[in-house]
């Protein structure tokens, strides 16, 4: 696992945008796994500003709430179009986000998995992390081998996301999410976390034991993961100085 700690959220976001741009220039037909949430807003803004060519890119979002329409302002469909897709030249047919209003949720999940497979798998999967350690909406005790399926959000996640809906009661209880097994099959994972409220989950994910109680800790099993943090999210890491030193020695670091 590569751990990159930047002094501020802005610097961490800028570095991630450069990493993404380089990746997309090297592989203009890449299959990208995308995430939503507050952490991603500035990143998508920075990516839009780089004027990259998205004409051959394919995207798969990690998750979507169940029971709200794609037009709902807080749906992940709305989030993605507002923050990214409306501003880049990605073909609509290449964009995939689970349908939270599907008549059969299990069938929707199976189809989603099949589409990822048919696209050749995910080249780069972008991830945020919940304060409870979730990735996608794989909440604590999720199977580390799980596939795309329905998950029930924890009270903590619903509380955390109340800021987007205006009140906790309005946050849906369920979501479709790629599974941890699905995420681990992507060829490269990039996890972003900013702010002190993520510090505990980050420390457990990176330095704790692999446990379904912190689903992000499953990334320790993945051969290629970059974790990008601001200082505040990194405060709980025991080996922080070591990560700084390793990054400073990395001759490739300026590629970012
Ligand atoms: C959303 C997703 C979630 C978020 C996580 C952090 O697509 O996959 O795992 O990344 O809940 O959300 P923020 O960035 O709002 O703190």
Short mmCIF file of C-alpha atoms and ligand atoms in Angstrom, two decimals:
data_model
loop_
_atom_site.label_atom_id
_atom_site.label_comp_id
_atom_site.label_asym_id
_atom_site.label_seq_id
_atom_site.Cartn_x
_atom_site.Cartn_y
_atom_site.Cartn_z
CA UNK A 1 0.00 0.00 0.00
CA UNK A 2 1.32 3.40 -0.96
CA UNK A 3 0.40 6.11 1.57
CA UNK A 4 0.70 9.72 0.42
CA UNK A 5 0.13 12.45 3.01
CA UNK A 6 -0.25 16.02 1.82
CA UNK A 7 -0.37 19.07 4.10
CA UNK A 8 -3.84 20.18 2.97
CA UNK A 9 -6.98 18.89 1.35
CA UNK A 10 -6.32 21.16 -1.65
CA UNK A 11 -2.86 19.71 -2.21
CA UNK A 12 -4.13 16.15 -1.78
CA UNK A 13 -6.92 16.81 -4.29
CA UNK A 14 -4.49 18.40 -6.77
CA UNK A 15 -2.16 15.41 -6.50
CA UNK A 16 -5.05 13.00 -7.06
CA UNK A 17 -6.22 14.97 -10.11
CA UNK A 18 -2.69 14.75 -11.57
CA UNK A 19 -2.54 11.02 -10.85
CA UNK A 20 -5.91 10.57 -12.61
CA UNK A 21 -4.94 12.75 -15.57
CA UNK A 22 -1.71 10.81 -16.09
CA UNK A 23 -3.61 7.54 -15.86
CA UNK A 24 -6.21 8.66 -18.41
CA UNK A 25 -3.58 9.99 -20.82
CA UNK A 26 -1.74 6.66 -20.67
CA UNK A 27 -4.96 4.68 -21.07
CA UNK A 28 -7.49 6.80 -22.95
CA UNK A 29 -9.98 3.90 -23.06
CA UNK A 30 -9.74 3.19 -19.31
CA UNK A 31 -12.60 1.76 -17.29
CA UNK A 32 -12.92 3.96 -14.20
CA UNK A 33 -14.72 3.06 -11.00
CA UNK A 34 -16.07 6.29 -9.50
CA UNK A 35 -17.28 7.38 -6.08
CA UNK A 36 -19.49 10.17 -4.77
CA UNK A 37 -19.64 12.13 -1.51
CA UNK A 38 -18.15 15.34 -0.20
CA UNK A 39 -14.57 14.09 -0.64
CA UNK A 40 -14.99 13.79 -4.41
CA UNK A 41 -16.51 17.20 -5.17
CA UNK A 42 -13.25 19.15 -5.38
CA UNK A 43 -11.54 16.29 -7.22
CA UNK A 44 -14.17 16.24 -9.96
CA UNK A 45 -13.92 20.04 -10.20
CA UNK A 46 -10.15 19.72 -10.67
CA UNK A 47 -10.58 16.96 -13.26
CA UNK A 48 -13.06 19.03 -15.26
CA UNK A 49 -10.55 21.89 -15.28
CA UNK A 50 -7.86 19.67 -16.89
CA UNK A 51 -9.87 19.31 -20.14
CA UNK A 52 -9.13 15.61 -20.49
CA UNK A 53 -10.58 13.54 -23.32
CA UNK A 54 -13.31 11.29 -21.91
CA UNK A 55 -14.61 10.13 -25.33
CA UNK A 56 -13.32 6.55 -24.90
CA UNK A 57 -13.62 6.32 -21.11
CA UNK A 58 -16.14 3.97 -19.47
CA UNK A 59 -17.33 4.56 -15.92
CA UNK A 60 -18.97 2.47 -13.22
CA UNK A 61 -20.13 4.13 -10.02
CA UNK A 62 -19.76 2.29 -6.76
CA UNK A 63 -23.25 2.75 -5.43
CA UNK A 64 -26.68 4.35 -5.45
CA UNK A 65 -29.42 4.82 -2.87
CA UNK A 66 -32.47 2.61 -3.16
CA UNK A 67 -35.90 4.21 -3.34
CA UNK A 68 -35.02 7.66 -4.68
CA UNK A 69 -35.26 8.54 -8.36
CA UNK A 70 -32.21 9.39 -10.48
CA UNK A 71 -33.59 12.95 -10.65
CA UNK A 72 -33.63 13.33 -6.86
CA UNK A 73 -31.06 16.05 -6.03
CA UNK A 74 -29.27 13.73 -3.61
CA UNK A 75 -29.19 10.66 -5.85
CA UNK A 76 -25.73 9.62 -6.93
CA UNK A 77 -26.95 9.97 -10.54
CA UNK A 78 -27.59 13.67 -9.87
CA UNK A 79 -24.29 14.04 -8.05
CA UNK A 80 -22.28 12.56 -10.93
CA UNK A 81 -23.98 14.54 -13.69
CA UNK A 82 -23.79 17.77 -11.73
CA UNK A 83 -20.16 17.43 -10.63
CA UNK A 84 -18.58 15.58 -13.54
CA UNK A 85 -20.46 14.07 -16.47
CA UNK A 86 -22.20 17.28 -17.61
CA UNK A 87 -18.79 18.93 -17.99
CA UNK A 88 -16.79 16.26 -19.85
CA UNK A 89 -17.23 14.50 -23.19
CA UNK A 90 -17.98 11.02 -21.80
CA UNK A 91 -20.53 9.22 -24.01
CA UNK A 92 -23.79 8.66 -22.09
CA UNK A 93 -23.78 4.99 -23.09
CA UNK A 94 -20.42 4.55 -21.30
CA UNK A 95 -21.75 5.78 -17.94
CA UNK A 96 -23.00 3.16 -15.48
CA UNK A 97 -24.66 3.87 -12.13
CA UNK A 98 -26.85 1.29 -10.35
CA UNK A 99 -30.60 1.90 -10.67
CA UNK A 100 -31.99 2.41 -7.18
CA UNK A 101 -35.55 2.13 -8.50
CA UNK A 102 -35.03 -1.18 -10.33
CA UNK A 103 -38.06 -3.50 -10.06
CA UNK A 104 -35.77 -6.35 -9.07
CA UNK A 105 -32.76 -5.18 -7.07
CA UNK A 106 -31.03 -8.62 -7.17
CA UNK A 107 -31.40 -8.69 -10.99
CA UNK A 108 -30.04 -5.12 -11.23
CA UNK A 109 -27.03 -6.13 -9.11
CA UNK A 110 -26.32 -9.21 -11.23
CA UNK A 111 -26.59 -7.19 -14.44
CA UNK A 112 -24.22 -4.57 -13.01
CA UNK A 113 -21.60 -7.22 -12.25
CA UNK A 114 -21.99 -8.63 -15.76
CA UNK A 115 -21.52 -5.20 -17.32
CA UNK A 116 -18.29 -4.63 -15.36
CA UNK A 117 -17.03 -8.01 -16.54
CA UNK A 118 -18.06 -7.32 -20.16
CA UNK A 119 -16.20 -3.98 -20.06
CA UNK A 120 -13.01 -5.90 -19.18
CA UNK A 121 -13.02 -5.06 -15.46
CA UNK A 122 -12.16 -1.81 -13.71
CA UNK A 123 -8.72 -0.30 -14.35
CA UNK A 124 -8.78 2.33 -11.63
CA UNK A 125 -11.25 2.37 -8.74
CA UNK A 126 -11.65 5.60 -6.83
CA UNK A 127 -12.77 5.19 -3.20
CA UNK A 128 -13.74 7.36 -0.27
CA UNK A 129 -14.10 5.97 3.24
CA UNK A 130 -16.91 6.30 5.76
CA UNK A 131 -16.25 7.21 9.38
CA UNK A 132 -17.18 3.59 10.12
CA UNK A 133 -14.64 2.29 7.58
CA UNK A 134 -17.10 1.57 4.77
CA UNK A 135 -16.00 1.62 1.14
CA UNK A 136 -18.82 1.93 -1.37
CA UNK A 137 -21.68 1.22 1.01
CA UNK A 138 -20.05 -1.94 2.35
CA UNK A 139 -20.79 -1.34 5.99
CA UNK A 140 -18.97 -3.05 8.90
CA UNK A 141 -19.48 -6.84 8.90
CA UNK A 142 -19.84 -6.88 5.09
CA UNK A 143 -18.42 -10.05 3.60
CA UNK A 144 -14.93 -9.42 2.28
CA UNK A 145 -15.90 -11.58 -0.73
CA UNK A 146 -19.16 -9.74 -1.41
CA UNK A 147 -20.43 -8.77 -4.87
CA UNK A 148 -22.79 -5.99 -5.95
CA UNK A 149 -25.89 -6.24 -3.77
CA UNK A 150 -28.28 -4.41 -1.47
CA UNK A 151 -26.89 -3.14 1.85
CA UNK A 152 -28.62 -1.54 4.81
CA UNK A 153 -26.94 1.70 5.87
CA UNK A 154 -25.77 1.92 9.48
CA UNK A 155 -27.19 4.64 11.77
CA UNK A 156 -23.70 6.22 11.69
CA UNK A 157 -23.70 6.47 7.88
CA UNK A 158 -27.23 7.86 7.82
CA UNK A 159 -26.19 10.43 10.43
CA UNK A 160 -23.07 11.34 8.43
CA UNK A 161 -25.08 11.77 5.22
CA UNK A 162 -27.90 13.76 6.82
CA UNK A 163 -25.91 16.90 5.90
CA UNK A 164 -26.78 16.30 2.25
CA UNK A 165 -30.48 15.55 2.79
CA UNK A 166 -31.16 18.24 5.38
CA UNK A 167 -32.37 15.73 7.95
CA UNK A 168 -31.53 12.20 9.02
CA UNK A 169 -35.09 10.91 8.46
CA UNK A 170 -34.79 11.70 4.76
CA UNK A 171 -31.64 9.59 4.25
CA UNK A 172 -32.59 6.28 2.59
CA UNK A 173 -32.04 3.11 4.60
CA UNK A 174 -30.76 1.00 1.74
CA UNK A 175 -28.34 1.20 -1.16
CA UNK A 176 -27.00 -0.89 -4.02
CA UNK A 177 -23.24 -1.15 -3.73
CA UNK A 178 -20.43 -2.94 -5.50
CA UNK A 179 -19.15 -5.60 -3.11
CA UNK A 180 -15.74 -5.75 -1.50
CA UNK A 181 -14.92 -8.69 -3.77
CA UNK A 182 -15.93 -6.56 -6.77
CA UNK A 183 -13.73 -3.67 -5.60
CA UNK A 184 -10.75 -5.96 -4.93
CA UNK A 185 -10.90 -7.19 -8.53
CA UNK A 186 -10.18 -3.73 -9.91
CA UNK A 187 -6.61 -3.41 -11.12
CA UNK A 188 -5.74 -0.30 -9.09
CA UNK A 189 -7.49 1.31 -6.10
CA UNK A 190 -7.06 4.94 -5.04
CA UNK A 191 -8.61 5.81 -1.68
CA UNK A 192 -9.01 9.43 -0.58
CA UNK A 193 -9.72 10.65 2.94
CA UNK A 194 -9.65 14.17 4.30
CA UNK A 195 -10.29 15.66 7.72
CA UNK A 196 -9.93 14.60 11.33
CA UNK A 197 -13.26 12.77 11.40
CA UNK A 198 -11.78 10.13 9.05
CA UNK A 199 -8.55 9.63 11.05
CA UNK A 200 -9.69 6.65 13.11
CA UNK A 201 -11.19 4.75 10.17
CA UNK A 202 -8.05 5.44 8.09
CA UNK A 203 -5.66 4.26 10.83
CA UNK A 204 -7.65 1.05 11.30
CA UNK A 205 -7.89 0.43 7.55
CA UNK A 206 -4.19 0.98 6.86
CA UNK A 207 -2.49 -0.30 10.01
CA UNK A 208 -5.10 -2.39 11.78
CA UNK A 209 -5.94 -6.04 11.26
CA UNK A 210 -7.95 -7.07 8.19
CA UNK A 211 -11.46 -7.24 9.52
CA UNK A 212 -14.99 -6.87 8.20
CA UNK A 213 -15.50 -4.43 11.10
CA UNK A 214 -13.47 -2.00 8.98
CA UNK A 215 -14.30 -2.95 5.38
CA UNK A 216 -11.59 -0.67 3.96
CA UNK A 217 -8.98 -2.85 5.73
CA UNK A 218 -9.70 -5.44 2.99
CA UNK A 219 -7.62 -3.21 0.70
CA UNK A 220 -4.55 -4.63 2.47
CA UNK A 221 -5.21 -7.74 0.37
CA UNK A 222 -5.01 -5.76 -2.89
CA UNK A 223 -1.65 -5.66 -4.69
CA UNK A 224 -1.94 -2.05 -5.87
CA UNK A 225 -3.49 0.60 -3.65
CA UNK A 226 -2.65 4.29 -3.19
CA UNK A 227 -4.11 6.05 -0.14
CA UNK A 228 -4.07 9.85 -0.39
CA UNK A 229 -4.65 11.79 2.82
CA UNK A 230 -4.42 15.28 4.19
CA UNK A 231 -2.53 15.71 7.47
CA UNK A 232 -5.75 15.74 9.51
CA UNK A 233 -6.87 12.34 8.22
CA UNK A 234 -3.38 10.93 8.84
CA UNK A 235 -3.02 11.85 12.52
CA UNK A 236 -3.87 8.34 13.77
CA UNK A 237 -1.17 6.60 11.69
CA UNK A 238 1.68 5.14 13.77
CA UNK A 239 4.10 4.99 10.84
CA UNK A 240 3.37 8.46 9.45
CA UNK A 241 7.05 9.52 9.32
CA UNK A 242 7.92 6.34 7.44
CA UNK A 243 5.22 7.00 4.81
CA UNK A 244 6.52 10.56 4.33
CA UNK A 245 10.07 9.26 3.97
CA UNK A 246 9.10 6.54 1.46
CA UNK A 247 7.15 9.04 -0.63
CA UNK A 248 10.01 11.56 -0.57
CA UNK A 249 12.43 8.87 -1.80
CA UNK A 250 10.14 7.70 -4.61
CA UNK A 251 11.74 8.77 -7.91
CA UNK A 252 8.33 8.50 -9.63
CA UNK A 253 6.56 10.78 -7.18
CA UNK A 254 6.77 13.83 -9.44
CA UNK A 255 4.69 11.98 -12.04
CA UNK A 256 1.77 12.84 -9.83
C1 LIG B 1 -19.99 7.04 -2.13
C2 LIG B 1 -19.15 6.09 -1.42
C3 LIG B 1 -18.92 6.26 0.05
C4 LIG B 1 -18.22 7.57 0.39
C5 LIG B 1 -18.02 7.70 1.89
C6 LIG B 1 -17.36 9.01 2.27
O1 LIG B 1 -20.04 6.72 -3.50
O2 LIG B 1 -18.67 5.19 -2.01
O3 LIG B 1 -18.13 5.19 0.51
O4 LIG B 1 -16.99 7.64 -0.27
O5 LIG B 1 -19.26 7.60 2.53
O6 LIG B 1 -18.23 10.06 1.99
P1 LIG B 1 -17.79 11.60 2.17
O7 LIG B 1 -16.78 11.86 1.11
O8 LIG B 1 -19.06 12.38 1.94
O9 LIG B 1 -17.24 11.71 3.53
#
